[in-house]
Amino acid sequence: APVTQSEHAQFIEDNTVFKGTARYDGVPVIAEAFVAININNTSPTTSTAFAIDTANDASLEGLQADGITIDFAATTYEYTGNVANSVTSTSVVATPSQEGAEVVIKSGAKKYANGASIPLAAGLNTVNVIVSQGAATLTYTIKVTKAS
């Protein structure tokens, strides 16, 4: 990604503006291209504390599955459970931490609505709960083993 320069000087401060493009993770586009400049014998600011990013919170505050005990923690992304052969389905309810986050529940290639009944086959069944908010995406996985 290029570093661009403006030919327009800021007359009040007599500065030339430089802008790095196409990098959004806080790392300079070209690390060697950035320097700290001392103006008027004042120390330049070389670091700053940023507020926690709440616009991209894709975590869950709750996750439940009928017939399966889930000891939920927002930073635990995989859960397992066993059900009897007589159990034909489970309903997964995911509650996002941030209002407006998109929740997609998938079992195999099929998508299910939040809280919908998901059929269980004998053996291992994998249910993925994909949460998206802004630029962030997290996947929580529930592996359910149904007795034969």
CSV table of C-alpha atoms in Angstrom, one decimal:
chain,number,residue,atom,x,y,z
A,1,ALA,CA,0.0,0.0,0.0
A,2,PRO,CA,1.4,3.4,-0.9
A,3,VAL,CA,2.2,6.3,1.4
A,4,THR,CA,0.7,9.5,-0.1
A,5,GLN,CA,1.7,13.1,0.4
A,6,SER,CA,-0.3,16.2,0.0
A,7,GLU,CA,1.2,19.1,-1.9
A,8,HIS,CA,-1.0,21.4,0.2
A,9,ALA,CA,0.7,22.9,3.2
A,10,GLN,CA,-1.2,23.7,6.3
A,11,PHE,CA,-0.3,27.4,6.6
A,12,ILE,CA,-1.4,27.8,10.2
A,13,GLU,CA,1.1,25.2,11.4
A,14,ASP,CA,3.2,25.1,8.2
A,15,ASN,CA,3.1,21.3,8.1
A,16,THR,CA,2.9,18.9,5.2
A,17,VAL,CA,0.4,16.1,5.6
A,18,PHE,CA,1.3,12.4,5.0
A,19,LYS,CA,-1.2,9.6,5.1
A,20,GLY,CA,-0.6,5.8,5.0
A,21,THR,CA,-3.3,3.9,3.2
A,22,ALA,CA,-4.9,0.5,3.4
A,23,ARG,CA,-3.8,-0.6,6.8
A,24,TYR,CA,-6.3,-0.7,9.7
A,25,ASP,CA,-4.6,-2.8,12.4
A,26,GLY,CA,-2.5,0.0,13.9
A,27,VAL,CA,0.7,-1.1,12.1
A,28,PRO,CA,2.3,1.4,9.7
A,29,VAL,CA,2.0,0.6,6.0
A,30,ILE,CA,5.7,1.0,5.7
A,31,ALA,CA,7.3,0.9,9.1
A,32,GLU,CA,10.4,2.8,8.1
A,33,ALA,CA,8.3,5.6,6.6
A,34,PHE,CA,7.1,7.1,10.0
A,35,VAL,CA,9.2,9.4,12.1
A,36,ALA,CA,8.5,11.4,15.2
A,37,ILE,CA,9.3,15.1,14.7
A,38,ASN,CA,10.1,17.6,17.4
A,39,ILE,CA,8.3,20.8,16.8
A,40,ASN,CA,8.9,23.9,19.0
A,41,ASN,CA,11.1,21.8,21.4
A,42,THR,CA,8.1,19.7,22.7
A,43,SER,CA,8.3,16.0,22.9
A,44,PRO,CA,6.3,14.2,20.3
A,45,THR,CA,3.5,11.8,21.3
A,46,THR,CA,4.7,8.3,20.4
A,47,SER,CA,1.8,6.3,21.9
A,48,THR,CA,-1.7,6.6,23.0
A,49,ALA,CA,-4.3,4.6,24.8
A,50,PHE,CA,-7.4,3.7,22.7
A,51,ALA,CA,-10.8,2.9,24.1
A,52,ILE,CA,-12.0,-0.7,23.8
A,53,ASP,CA,-13.5,-1.4,20.4
A,54,THR,CA,-17.2,-1.9,21.0
A,55,ALA,CA,-18.2,-1.5,17.4
A,56,ASN,CA,-16.7,-4.8,16.5
A,57,ASP,CA,-17.8,-7.0,19.4
A,58,ALA,CA,-18.9,-10.3,17.9
A,59,SER,CA,-18.9,-12.2,21.2
A,60,LEU,CA,-21.9,-13.9,22.8
A,61,GLU,CA,-23.3,-13.3,26.3
A,62,GLY,CA,-25.3,-16.5,26.3
A,63,LEU,CA,-25.5,-19.8,24.5
A,64,GLN,CA,-28.0,-22.6,25.2
A,65,ALA,CA,-28.8,-25.9,23.5
A,66,ASP,CA,-31.9,-28.0,24.6
A,67,GLY,CA,-30.8,-31.2,26.2
A,68,ILE,CA,-27.1,-30.3,26.4
A,69,THR,CA,-25.4,-28.7,29.4
A,70,ILE,CA,-23.3,-25.8,28.4
A,71,ASP,CA,-21.0,-24.1,30.9
A,72,PHE,CA,-20.9,-20.9,28.9
A,73,ALA,CA,-18.0,-18.4,28.9
A,74,ALA,CA,-17.8,-15.8,26.2
A,75,THR,CA,-14.1,-16.7,25.4
A,76,THR,CA,-14.7,-20.4,25.1
A,77,TYR,CA,-15.5,-21.3,21.5
A,78,GLU,CA,-16.0,-25.1,21.6
A,79,TYR,CA,-18.5,-27.1,23.6
A,80,THR,CA,-19.4,-30.8,23.7
A,81,GLY,CA,-22.4,-32.8,24.8
A,82,ASN,CA,-24.0,-36.2,24.6
A,83,VAL,CA,-27.7,-37.0,24.1
A,84,ALA,CA,-29.7,-40.2,24.2
A,85,ASN,CA,-30.8,-41.9,21.0
A,86,SER,CA,-34.4,-40.9,21.7
A,87,VAL,CA,-33.5,-37.2,21.3
A,88,THR,CA,-34.4,-36.2,17.8
A,89,SER,CA,-33.4,-32.5,17.8
A,90,THR,CA,-32.0,-29.6,19.8
A,91,SER,CA,-32.7,-25.9,19.7
A,92,VAL,CA,-29.7,-23.5,19.9
A,93,VAL,CA,-30.3,-20.0,21.3
A,94,ALA,CA,-27.4,-17.6,21.0
A,95,THR,CA,-27.5,-14.2,22.6
A,96,PRO,CA,-25.0,-11.7,21.2
A,97,SER,CA,-23.2,-9.3,23.6
A,98,GLN,CA,-23.9,-6.4,21.3
A,99,GLU,CA,-27.4,-5.5,20.0
A,100,GLY,CA,-27.6,-5.7,16.2
A,101,ALA,CA,-24.9,-8.4,15.8
A,102,GLU,CA,-25.8,-11.0,13.2
A,103,VAL,CA,-26.1,-14.6,14.4
A,104,VAL,CA,-26.0,-17.5,11.9
A,105,ILE,CA,-26.5,-21.1,13.1
A,106,LYS,CA,-25.4,-23.9,10.8
A,107,SER,CA,-25.5,-27.6,11.1
A,108,GLY,CA,-23.8,-29.2,8.1
A,109,ALA,CA,-24.5,-27.0,5.1
A,110,LYS,CA,-27.9,-25.9,6.3
A,111,LYS,CA,-28.7,-22.6,8.2
A,112,TYR,CA,-31.2,-22.4,11.0
A,113,ALA,CA,-32.9,-19.5,12.7
A,114,ASN,CA,-31.8,-18.6,16.2
A,115,GLY,CA,-33.8,-20.9,18.5
A,116,ALA,CA,-35.0,-23.2,15.7
A,117,SER,CA,-35.1,-27.0,16.0
A,118,ILE,CA,-32.0,-28.6,14.6
A,119,PRO,CA,-32.4,-32.4,13.8
A,120,LEU,CA,-29.8,-34.7,15.3
A,121,ALA,CA,-28.5,-37.9,13.5
A,122,ALA,CA,-26.9,-40.8,15.3
A,123,GLY,CA,-23.2,-40.1,16.0
A,124,LEU,CA,-21.4,-36.7,15.9
A,125,ASN,CA,-23.4,-33.6,15.0
A,126,THR,CA,-21.6,-30.3,14.7
A,127,VAL,CA,-23.5,-27.0,15.2
A,128,ASN,CA,-21.6,-23.8,14.4
A,129,VAL,CA,-22.9,-20.4,15.8
A,130,ILE,CA,-21.3,-17.6,13.7
A,131,VAL,CA,-21.6,-14.1,15.2
A,132,SER,CA,-20.7,-11.1,13.1
A,133,GLN,CA,-20.6,-7.4,14.2
A,134,GLY,CA,-18.8,-4.8,12.1
A,135,ALA,CA,-15.5,-6.2,11.0
A,136,ALA,CA,-15.4,-8.9,13.6
A,137,THR,CA,-16.6,-12.5,13.3
A,138,LEU,CA,-16.4,-15.3,16.0
A,139,THR,CA,-17.5,-18.9,15.6
A,140,TYR,CA,-18.8,-20.9,18.6
A,141,THR,CA,-19.0,-24.7,18.0
A,142,ILE,CA,-21.2,-27.2,19.8
A,143,LYS,CA,-20.4,-30.9,19.1
A,144,VAL,CA,-23.3,-33.1,20.0
A,145,THR,CA,-22.9,-36.9,20.1
A,146,LYS,CA,-26.2,-38.8,19.7
A,147,ALA,CA,-26.1,-42.4,21.0
A,148,SER,CA,-26.7,-45.1,18.3
